Coordinates of C-alpha atoms in Angstrom, one line a residue:
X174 CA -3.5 24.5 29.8
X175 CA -1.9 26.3 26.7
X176 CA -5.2 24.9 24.7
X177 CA -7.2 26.4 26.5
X178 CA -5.4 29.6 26.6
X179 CA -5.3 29.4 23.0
X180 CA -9.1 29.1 23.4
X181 CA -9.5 32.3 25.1
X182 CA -7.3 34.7 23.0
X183 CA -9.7 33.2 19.9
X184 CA -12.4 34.3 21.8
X185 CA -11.4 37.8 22.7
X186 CA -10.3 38.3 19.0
X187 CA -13.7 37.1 17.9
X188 CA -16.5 38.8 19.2
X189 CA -18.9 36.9 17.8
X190 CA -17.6 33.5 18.7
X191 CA -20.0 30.8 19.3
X192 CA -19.0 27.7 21.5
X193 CA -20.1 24.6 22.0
X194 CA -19.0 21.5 24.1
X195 CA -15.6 23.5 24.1
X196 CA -15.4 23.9 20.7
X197 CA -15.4 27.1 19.0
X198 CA -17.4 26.3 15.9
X199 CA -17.1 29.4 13.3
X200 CA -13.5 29.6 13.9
X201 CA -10.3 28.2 11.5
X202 CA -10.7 24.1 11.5
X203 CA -6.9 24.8 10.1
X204 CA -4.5 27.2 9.5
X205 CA -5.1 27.4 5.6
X206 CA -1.6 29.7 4.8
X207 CA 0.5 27.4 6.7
X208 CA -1.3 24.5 4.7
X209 CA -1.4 26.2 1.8
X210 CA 2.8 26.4 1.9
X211 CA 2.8 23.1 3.0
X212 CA 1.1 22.3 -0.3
X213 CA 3.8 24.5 -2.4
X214 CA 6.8 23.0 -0.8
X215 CA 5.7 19.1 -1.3
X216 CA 4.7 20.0 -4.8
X217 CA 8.3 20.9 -5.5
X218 CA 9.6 18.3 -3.7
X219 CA 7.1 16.1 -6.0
X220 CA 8.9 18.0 -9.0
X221 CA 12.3 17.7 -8.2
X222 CA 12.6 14.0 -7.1
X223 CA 9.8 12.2 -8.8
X224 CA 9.1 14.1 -12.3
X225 CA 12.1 15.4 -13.3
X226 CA 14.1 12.2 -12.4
X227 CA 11.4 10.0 -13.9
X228 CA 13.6 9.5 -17.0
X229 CA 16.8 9.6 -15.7
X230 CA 18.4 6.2 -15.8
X231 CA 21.4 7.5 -13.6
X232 CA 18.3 7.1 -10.7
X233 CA 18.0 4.3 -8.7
X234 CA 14.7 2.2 -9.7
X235 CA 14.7 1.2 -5.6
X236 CA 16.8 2.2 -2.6
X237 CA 16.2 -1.7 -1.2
X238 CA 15.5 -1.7 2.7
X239 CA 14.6 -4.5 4.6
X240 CA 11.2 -4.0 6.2
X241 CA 12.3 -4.1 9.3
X242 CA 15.0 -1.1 8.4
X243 CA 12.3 0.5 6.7
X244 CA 10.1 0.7 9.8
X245 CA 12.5 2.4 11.3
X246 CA 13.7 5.0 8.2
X247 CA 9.8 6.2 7.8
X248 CA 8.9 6.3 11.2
X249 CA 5.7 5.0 11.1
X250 CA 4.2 5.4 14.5
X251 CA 1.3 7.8 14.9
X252 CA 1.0 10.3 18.4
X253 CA -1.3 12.2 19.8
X254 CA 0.3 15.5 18.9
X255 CA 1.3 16.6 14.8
X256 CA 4.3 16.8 13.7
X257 CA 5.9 19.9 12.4
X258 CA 5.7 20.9 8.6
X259 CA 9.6 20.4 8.4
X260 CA 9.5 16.5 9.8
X261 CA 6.3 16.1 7.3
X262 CA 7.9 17.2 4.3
X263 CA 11.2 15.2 5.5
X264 CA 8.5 12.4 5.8
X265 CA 7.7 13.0 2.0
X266 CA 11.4 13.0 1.0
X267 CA 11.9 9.6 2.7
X268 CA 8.5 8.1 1.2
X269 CA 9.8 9.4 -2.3
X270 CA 13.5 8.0 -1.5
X271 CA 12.2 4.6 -0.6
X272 CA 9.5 3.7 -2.7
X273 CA 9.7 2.0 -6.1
X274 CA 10.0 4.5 -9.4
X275 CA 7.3 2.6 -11.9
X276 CA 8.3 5.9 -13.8
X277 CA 12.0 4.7 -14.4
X278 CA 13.0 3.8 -17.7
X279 CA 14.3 0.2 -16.1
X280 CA 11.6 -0.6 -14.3
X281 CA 10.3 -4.0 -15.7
X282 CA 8.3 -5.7 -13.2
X283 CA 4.6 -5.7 -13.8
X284 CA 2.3 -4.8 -16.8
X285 CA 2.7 -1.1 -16.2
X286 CA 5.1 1.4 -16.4
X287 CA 6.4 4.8 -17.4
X288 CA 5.0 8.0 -16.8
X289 CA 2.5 10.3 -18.5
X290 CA 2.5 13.9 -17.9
X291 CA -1.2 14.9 -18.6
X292 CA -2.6 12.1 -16.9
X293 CA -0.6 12.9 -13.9
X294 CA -1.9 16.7 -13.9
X295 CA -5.7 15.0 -14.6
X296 CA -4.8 13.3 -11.2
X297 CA -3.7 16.2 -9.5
X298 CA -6.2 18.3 -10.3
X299 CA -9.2 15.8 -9.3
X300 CA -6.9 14.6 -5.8
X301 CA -7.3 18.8 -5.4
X302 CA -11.2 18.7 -6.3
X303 CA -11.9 15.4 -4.9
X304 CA -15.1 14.6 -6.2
X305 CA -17.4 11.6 -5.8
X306 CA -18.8 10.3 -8.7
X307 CA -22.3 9.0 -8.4
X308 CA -24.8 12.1 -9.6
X309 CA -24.1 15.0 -11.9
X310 CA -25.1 17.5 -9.2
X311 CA -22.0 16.9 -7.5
X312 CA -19.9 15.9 -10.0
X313 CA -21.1 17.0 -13.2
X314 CA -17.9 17.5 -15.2
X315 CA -16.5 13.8 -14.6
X316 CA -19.9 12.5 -15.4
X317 CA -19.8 13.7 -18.7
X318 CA -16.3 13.0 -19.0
X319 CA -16.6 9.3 -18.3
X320 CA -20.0 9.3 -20.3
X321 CA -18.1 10.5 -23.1
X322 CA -14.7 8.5 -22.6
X323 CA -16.7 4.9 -22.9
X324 CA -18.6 6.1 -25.7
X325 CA -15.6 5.9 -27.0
X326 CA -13.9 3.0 -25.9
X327 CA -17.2 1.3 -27.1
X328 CA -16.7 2.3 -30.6
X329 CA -13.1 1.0 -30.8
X330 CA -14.5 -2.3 -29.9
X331 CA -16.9 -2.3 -32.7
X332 CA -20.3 -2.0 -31.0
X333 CA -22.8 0.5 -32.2
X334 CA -24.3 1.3 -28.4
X335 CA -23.9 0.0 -25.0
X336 CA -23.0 1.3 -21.4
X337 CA -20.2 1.0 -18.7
X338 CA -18.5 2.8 -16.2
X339 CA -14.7 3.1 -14.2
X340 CA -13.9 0.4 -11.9
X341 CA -11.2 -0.1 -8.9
X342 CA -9.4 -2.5 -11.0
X343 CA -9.8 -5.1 -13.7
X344 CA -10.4 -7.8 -11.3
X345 CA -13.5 -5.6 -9.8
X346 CA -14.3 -5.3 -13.7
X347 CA -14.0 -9.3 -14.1
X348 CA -16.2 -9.6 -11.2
X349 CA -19.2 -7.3 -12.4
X350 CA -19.1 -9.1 -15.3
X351 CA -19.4 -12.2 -14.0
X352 CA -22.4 -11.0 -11.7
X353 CA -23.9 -9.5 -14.7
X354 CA -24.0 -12.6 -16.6
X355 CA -25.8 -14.3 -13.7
X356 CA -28.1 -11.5 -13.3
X357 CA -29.0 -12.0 -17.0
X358 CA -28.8 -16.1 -16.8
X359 CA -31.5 -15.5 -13.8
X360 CA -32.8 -12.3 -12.3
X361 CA -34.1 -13.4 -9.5
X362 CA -31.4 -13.7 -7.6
X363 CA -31.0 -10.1 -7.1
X364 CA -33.9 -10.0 -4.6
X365 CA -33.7 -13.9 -3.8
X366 CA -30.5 -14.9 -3.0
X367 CA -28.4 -18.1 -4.0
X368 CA -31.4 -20.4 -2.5
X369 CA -33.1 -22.5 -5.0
X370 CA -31.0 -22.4 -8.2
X371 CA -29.2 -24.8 -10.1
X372 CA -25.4 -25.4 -9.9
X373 CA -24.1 -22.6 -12.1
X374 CA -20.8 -23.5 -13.9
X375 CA -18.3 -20.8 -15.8
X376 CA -15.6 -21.7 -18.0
X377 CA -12.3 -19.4 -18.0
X378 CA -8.7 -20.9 -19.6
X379 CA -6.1 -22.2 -18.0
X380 CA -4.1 -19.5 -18.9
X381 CA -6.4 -16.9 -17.2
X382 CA -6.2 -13.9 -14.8
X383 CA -6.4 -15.1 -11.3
X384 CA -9.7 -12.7 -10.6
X385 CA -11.4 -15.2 -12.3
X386 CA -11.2 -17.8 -9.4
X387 CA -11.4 -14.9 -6.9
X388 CA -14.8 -13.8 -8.2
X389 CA -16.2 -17.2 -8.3
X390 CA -15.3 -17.6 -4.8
X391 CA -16.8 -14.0 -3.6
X392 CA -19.9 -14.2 -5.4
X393 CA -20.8 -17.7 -4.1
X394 CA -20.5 -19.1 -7.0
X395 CA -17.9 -21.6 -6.2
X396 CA -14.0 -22.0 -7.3
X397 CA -14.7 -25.6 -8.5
X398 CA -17.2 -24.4 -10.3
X399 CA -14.9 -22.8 -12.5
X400 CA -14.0 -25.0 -15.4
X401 CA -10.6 -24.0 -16.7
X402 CA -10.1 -25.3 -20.2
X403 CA -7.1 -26.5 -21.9
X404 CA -4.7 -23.8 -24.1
X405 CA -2.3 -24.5 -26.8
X406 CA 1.3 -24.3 -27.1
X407 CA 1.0 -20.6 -27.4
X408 CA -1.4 -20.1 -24.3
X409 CA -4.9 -19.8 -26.4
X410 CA -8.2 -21.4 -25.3
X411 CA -8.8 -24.5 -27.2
X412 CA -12.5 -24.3 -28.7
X413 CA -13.0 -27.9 -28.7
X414 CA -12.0 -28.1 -25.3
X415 CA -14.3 -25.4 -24.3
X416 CA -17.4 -27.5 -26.4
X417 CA -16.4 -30.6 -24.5
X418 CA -16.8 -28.7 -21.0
X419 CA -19.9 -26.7 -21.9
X420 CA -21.8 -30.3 -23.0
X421 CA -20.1 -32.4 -20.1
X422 CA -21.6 -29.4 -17.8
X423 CA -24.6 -29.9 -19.0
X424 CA -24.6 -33.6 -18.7
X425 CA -23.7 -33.1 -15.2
X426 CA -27.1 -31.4 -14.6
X427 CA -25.4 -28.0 -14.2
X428 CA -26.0 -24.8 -15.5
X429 CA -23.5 -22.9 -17.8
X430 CA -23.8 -19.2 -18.3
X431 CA -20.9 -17.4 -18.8
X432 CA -17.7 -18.2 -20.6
X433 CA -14.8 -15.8 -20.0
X434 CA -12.0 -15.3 -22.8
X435 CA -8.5 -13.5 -22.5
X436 CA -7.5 -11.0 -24.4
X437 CA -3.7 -10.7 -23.7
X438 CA -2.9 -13.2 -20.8
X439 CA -0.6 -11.8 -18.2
X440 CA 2.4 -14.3 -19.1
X441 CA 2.1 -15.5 -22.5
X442 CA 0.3 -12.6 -23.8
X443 CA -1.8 -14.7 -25.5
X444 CA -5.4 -13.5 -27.4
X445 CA -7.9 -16.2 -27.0
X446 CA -10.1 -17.1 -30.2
X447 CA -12.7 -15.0 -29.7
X448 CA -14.1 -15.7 -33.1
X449 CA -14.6 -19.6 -32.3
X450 CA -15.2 -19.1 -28.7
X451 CA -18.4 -16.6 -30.0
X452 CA -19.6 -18.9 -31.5
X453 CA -19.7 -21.8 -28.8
X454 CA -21.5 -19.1 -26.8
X455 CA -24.2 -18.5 -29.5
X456 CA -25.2 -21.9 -29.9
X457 CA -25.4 -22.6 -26.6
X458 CA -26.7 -19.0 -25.4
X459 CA -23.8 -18.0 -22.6
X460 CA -22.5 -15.0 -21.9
X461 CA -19.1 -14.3 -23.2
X462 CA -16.8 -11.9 -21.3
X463 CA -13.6 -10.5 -22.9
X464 CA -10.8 -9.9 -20.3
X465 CA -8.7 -7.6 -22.5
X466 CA -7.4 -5.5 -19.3
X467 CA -4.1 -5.9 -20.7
X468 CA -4.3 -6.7 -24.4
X469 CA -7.2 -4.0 -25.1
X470 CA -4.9 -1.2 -25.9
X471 CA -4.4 -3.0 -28.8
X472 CA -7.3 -2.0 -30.5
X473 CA -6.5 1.6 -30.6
X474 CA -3.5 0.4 -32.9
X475 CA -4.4 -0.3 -37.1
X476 CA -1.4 -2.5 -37.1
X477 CA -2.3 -4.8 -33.8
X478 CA -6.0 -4.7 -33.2
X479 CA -7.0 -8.0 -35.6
X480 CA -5.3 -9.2 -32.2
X481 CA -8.9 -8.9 -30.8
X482 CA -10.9 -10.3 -33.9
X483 CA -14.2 -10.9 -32.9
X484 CA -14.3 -9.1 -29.7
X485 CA -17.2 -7.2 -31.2
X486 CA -19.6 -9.9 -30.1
X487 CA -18.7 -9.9 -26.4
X488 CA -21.2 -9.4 -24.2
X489 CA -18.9 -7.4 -22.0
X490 CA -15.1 -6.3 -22.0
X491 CA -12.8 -5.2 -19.2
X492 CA -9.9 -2.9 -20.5
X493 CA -7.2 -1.2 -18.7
X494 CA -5.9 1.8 -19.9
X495 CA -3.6 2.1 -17.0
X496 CA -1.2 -0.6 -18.6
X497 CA 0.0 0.2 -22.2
X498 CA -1.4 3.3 -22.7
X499 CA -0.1 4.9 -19.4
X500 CA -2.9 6.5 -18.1
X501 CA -1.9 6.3 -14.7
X502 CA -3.3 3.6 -11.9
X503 CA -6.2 3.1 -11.4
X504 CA -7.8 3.5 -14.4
X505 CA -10.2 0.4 -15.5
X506 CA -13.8 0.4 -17.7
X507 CA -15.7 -2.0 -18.1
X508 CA -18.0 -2.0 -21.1
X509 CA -21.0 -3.7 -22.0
X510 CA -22.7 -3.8 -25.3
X511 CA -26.3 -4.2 -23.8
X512 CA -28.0 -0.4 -23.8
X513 CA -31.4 -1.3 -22.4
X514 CA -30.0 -0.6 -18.3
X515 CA -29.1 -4.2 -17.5
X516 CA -26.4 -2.8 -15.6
X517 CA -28.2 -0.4 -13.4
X518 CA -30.7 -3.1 -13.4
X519 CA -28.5 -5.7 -11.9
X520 CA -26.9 -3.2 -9.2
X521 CA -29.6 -0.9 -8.8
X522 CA -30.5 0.1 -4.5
X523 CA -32.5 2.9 -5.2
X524 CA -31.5 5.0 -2.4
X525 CA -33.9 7.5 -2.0
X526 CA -32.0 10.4 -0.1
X527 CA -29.2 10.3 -3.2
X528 CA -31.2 9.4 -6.6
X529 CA -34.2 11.2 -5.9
X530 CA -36.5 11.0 -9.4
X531 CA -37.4 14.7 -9.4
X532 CA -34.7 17.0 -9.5
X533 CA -34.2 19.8 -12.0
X534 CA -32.2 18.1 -14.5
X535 CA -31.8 14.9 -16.4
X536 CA -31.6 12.1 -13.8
X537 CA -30.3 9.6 -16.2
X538 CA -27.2 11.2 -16.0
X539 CA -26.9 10.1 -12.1
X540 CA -24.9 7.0 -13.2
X541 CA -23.8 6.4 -9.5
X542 CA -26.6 3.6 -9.0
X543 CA -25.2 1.9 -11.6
X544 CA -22.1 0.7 -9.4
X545 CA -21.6 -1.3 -6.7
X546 CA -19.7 1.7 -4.5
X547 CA -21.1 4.7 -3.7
X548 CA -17.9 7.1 -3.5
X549 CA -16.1 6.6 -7.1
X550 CA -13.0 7.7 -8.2
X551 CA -13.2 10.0 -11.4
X552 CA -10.5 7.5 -13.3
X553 CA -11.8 8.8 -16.6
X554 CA -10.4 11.9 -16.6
X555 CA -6.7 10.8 -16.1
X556 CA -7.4 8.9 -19.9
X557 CA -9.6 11.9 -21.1
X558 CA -6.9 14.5 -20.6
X559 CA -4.1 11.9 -21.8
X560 CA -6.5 11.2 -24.7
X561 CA -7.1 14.8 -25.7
X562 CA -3.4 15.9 -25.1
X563 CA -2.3 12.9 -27.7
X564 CA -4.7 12.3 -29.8
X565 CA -5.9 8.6 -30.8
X566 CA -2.6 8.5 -32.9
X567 CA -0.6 9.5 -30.2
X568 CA -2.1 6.9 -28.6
X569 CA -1.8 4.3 -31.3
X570 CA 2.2 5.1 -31.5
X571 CA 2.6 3.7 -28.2
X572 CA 0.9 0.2 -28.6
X573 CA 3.4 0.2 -31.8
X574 CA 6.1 1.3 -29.9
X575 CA 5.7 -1.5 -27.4
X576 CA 5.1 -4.0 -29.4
X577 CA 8.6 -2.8 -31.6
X578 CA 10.6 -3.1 -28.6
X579 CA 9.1 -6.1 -27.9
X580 CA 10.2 -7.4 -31.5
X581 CA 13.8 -6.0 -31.0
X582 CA 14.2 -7.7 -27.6
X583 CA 13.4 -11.2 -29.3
X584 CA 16.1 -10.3 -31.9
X585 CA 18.7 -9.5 -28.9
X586 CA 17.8 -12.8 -27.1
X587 CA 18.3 -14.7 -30.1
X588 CA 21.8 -13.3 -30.5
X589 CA 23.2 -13.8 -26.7
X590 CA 24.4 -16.6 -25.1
X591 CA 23.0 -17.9 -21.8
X592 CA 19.4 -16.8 -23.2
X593 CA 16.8 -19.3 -24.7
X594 CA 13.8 -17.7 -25.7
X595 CA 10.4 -19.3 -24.9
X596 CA 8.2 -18.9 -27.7
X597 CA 7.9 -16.0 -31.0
X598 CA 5.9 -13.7 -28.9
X599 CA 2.4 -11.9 -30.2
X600 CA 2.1 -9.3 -27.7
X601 CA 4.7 -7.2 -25.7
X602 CA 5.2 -10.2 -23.4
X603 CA 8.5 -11.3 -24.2
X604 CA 9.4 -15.0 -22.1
X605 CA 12.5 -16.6 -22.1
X606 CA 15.2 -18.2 -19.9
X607 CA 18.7 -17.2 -18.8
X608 CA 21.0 -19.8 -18.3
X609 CA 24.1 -19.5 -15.9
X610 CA 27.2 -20.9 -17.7
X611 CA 27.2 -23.8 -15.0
X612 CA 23.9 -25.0 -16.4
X613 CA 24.9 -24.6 -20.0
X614 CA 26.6 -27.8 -20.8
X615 CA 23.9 -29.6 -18.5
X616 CA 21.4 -31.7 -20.3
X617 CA 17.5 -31.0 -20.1
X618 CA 17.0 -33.2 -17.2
X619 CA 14.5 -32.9 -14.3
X620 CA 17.6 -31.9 -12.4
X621 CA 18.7 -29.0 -15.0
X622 CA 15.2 -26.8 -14.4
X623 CA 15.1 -27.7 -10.6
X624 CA 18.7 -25.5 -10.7
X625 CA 17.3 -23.2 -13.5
X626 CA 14.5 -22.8 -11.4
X627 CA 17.1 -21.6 -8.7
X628 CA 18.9 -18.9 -10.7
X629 CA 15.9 -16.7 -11.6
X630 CA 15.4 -15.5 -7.4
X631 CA 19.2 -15.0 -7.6
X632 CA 19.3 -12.9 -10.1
X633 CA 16.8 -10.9 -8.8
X634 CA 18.5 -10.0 -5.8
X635 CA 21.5 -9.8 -7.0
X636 CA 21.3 -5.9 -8.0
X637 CA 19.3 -5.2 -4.5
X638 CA 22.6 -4.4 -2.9
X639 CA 24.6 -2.6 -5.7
X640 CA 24.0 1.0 -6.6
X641 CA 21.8 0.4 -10.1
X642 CA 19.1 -1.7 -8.1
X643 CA 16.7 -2.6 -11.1
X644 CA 13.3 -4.6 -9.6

């Protein structure tokens, strides 16, 4: 009743009101001031409890609720009728309250962490634009942004040309890769499917990212197709190994095509051979694919980039400049040093009603067909601004940085009882052991490290439930 009330004042206060099916179509779809002040007060909220506490270690890194509790806090069920501005922004408090601060100075849990100011305004202001990037006639500005970005990123890794683009995700980057090297092993399969070819065999370390297996399985290639080969004590590939599994593949009758080497491994931090491993590759003519999502930001660093010697002849390289460098998730590239359109080749639909050939500008700037999504996330920008705002030094003094505290951690361990480190680390992965004083006087016995084994989970919950909760 009071809808359609509503319906009718509209209507007398526009004249020249046009309706359809009910709906009054040149009226408001919203009320933009009310939405507009919705939009000022949540962006001080934003301000108060997210930025301005980022670095404030008095925070909590995580209020810990149960899920079950948490259901309940957040109030999660969605009705037929809105909610008033007051309850929304209440909602925002509450999402703010409960969530985990990655910006906090103590948080340690995954390969990212801390907070950038000018990437997070590069995300604001393309959240506020929200583009779409797949043709420069709708998003012309990012286009050239990421164009210019890679070019780059490209340079720091030594190649004199070569193409890429932004990804969801260095597992998505893993992935193209590994479709692109099949697409160059055989073409064909683009148009003709799986049928008909040869067992096609990959060989990734033991110590590597878990995408690995996951792209295998989605691309029909096959997880036990995967040939994980042996590392050292320090978590490296061993190129022997890897010369052993290329020929026993081929004495199987299989057909090897890509080899995929880790730049940085998520728990050891260790850099692969690339050197040794490029040269398996060369005599035997595979693809090799760098995974230096974490390890890449390296190479912006004089000090740390021999790190990656001889990633310059990789086919292809997935870095994440989301990780050390801060740029804010998501933000993944994945280059490729061939320049002739192999990767527009390879992922290329064609679709006539978006990439038409004659429009009035330079169509090779339409990258979109050039990715497997069509809507694409202008993650570019987030490292461009970041980029511009610091400078490649500014950039540089962070790998240092992290890789100084890294050293001074080591030094700490090695002082403090109860802690045995793991190995001299390379990277900013820093592995080691606490030991309980109950386990302490135990000897190394398969019944010491099925207790050790215990303590690690305890610890961790340990702060959930007092007021410095650190995950």
């Amino acid at each position: 009743m009071e809808v359609g009330i509503c319906k009718q004042e509209m209507l007398q206060k526009k004249k020249n009101a046009v309706l359809v099916d009910g709906v009054i179509l040149n009226g408001p779809i919203m009320d933009s001031k009310a939405g507009e002040k919705f939009v000022e007060e949540a962006c001080k909220i934003i301000m108060e409890e997210v930025i301005r506490k980022a670095d404030d270690v008095t925070e909590k890194v995580c209020e810990w609720q149960a899920p079950e509790t948490l259901k309940q806090i957040l109030d999660l069920e969605m009705r037929d009728t809105g909610e008033s501005h007051q309850k929304l922004l209440q909602l925002c408090r509450d999402v703010i309250q409960y969530s985990v601060k990655t910006s906090h100075p103590r948080f340690f849990n995954q390969l990212y962490a801390g907070i950038d100011y000018y990437s997070l305004v590069a995300r604001f202001i393309t959240e506020a634009l929200n583009p779409s990037v797949y043709t420069y006639e709708v998003s012309p500005v990012f286009l050239l942004v990421e164009e210019a970005v890679i070019k780059k990123m490209i340079e720091f890794i030594g190649w004199e040309e070569g193409d890429g683009l932004f990804n969801p995700g260095g597992s998505v980057s893993n992935m193209y890769a590994m479709n692109l090297a099949r697409y160059k092993f055989c073409p064909e399969i683009k148009e003709k499917g799986l049928s008909g070819l040869p067992r096609l065999v990959l060989f990734a370390s033991e110590e590597c990212h878990y995408s690995m297996k996951k792209a295998a399985s989605f691309l029909g290639i096959g997880t036990e197709n995967v040939y994980f080969i042996k590392t050292d004590e320090r978590g490296k590939m061993v190129p022997e190994e890897l010369e052993k599994q290329v020929q026993r593949a081929r004495k199987e009758g299989s057909a090897p095509f890509l080899v995929c080497a880790t730049a940085g491994t998520t728990v050891l931090g260790a850099f692969d051979p690339l050197d040794s491993i490029a040269d398996i590759c060369e005599k035997h003519g595979l693809w090799l694919h760098v995974d230096a999502s974490w390890g890449g930001s390296a190479l912006v660093s004089r000090k740390h980039r021999r790190l990656l010697h001889g990633i310059h002849r990789a086919d292809s390289v997935a870095w994440n400049p989301h990780k050390m460098l801060l740029a804010g998730i998501q933000c993944c590239a994945l280059l490729v040093k061939d320049n002739s359109g192999l990767l527009k080749k390879c992922y290329s639909a064609k679709a006539a009603y978006l990439f038409q050939q004659d429009k009035f500008y330079d169509v090779s700037y339409d990258t979109g067909d050039k990715s497997i999504q069509c809507s694409r996330r202008p993650d570019a920008f987030k490292f461009w601004l970041m980029w511009k705002a610091l400078g490649t030094t500014g950039l540089e003094e962070r790998v240092n940085r992290a890789l100084a505290l890294a050293r001074y951690l080591v030094e700490e361990i090695k002082k403090r009882e109860g802690f045995q480190l793991l190995l001299e680390p390379e990277y900013a992965n820093v592995c080691f052991w606490y030991i309980p004083p109950s386990l302490r006087k135990m000897e190394d016995r398969p019944e010491f490290w099925q207790k050790l084994h215990q303590s690690s989970p305890a610890v961790k919950f340990t702060p959930v439930s007092s007021p410095g909760c650190m995950l």
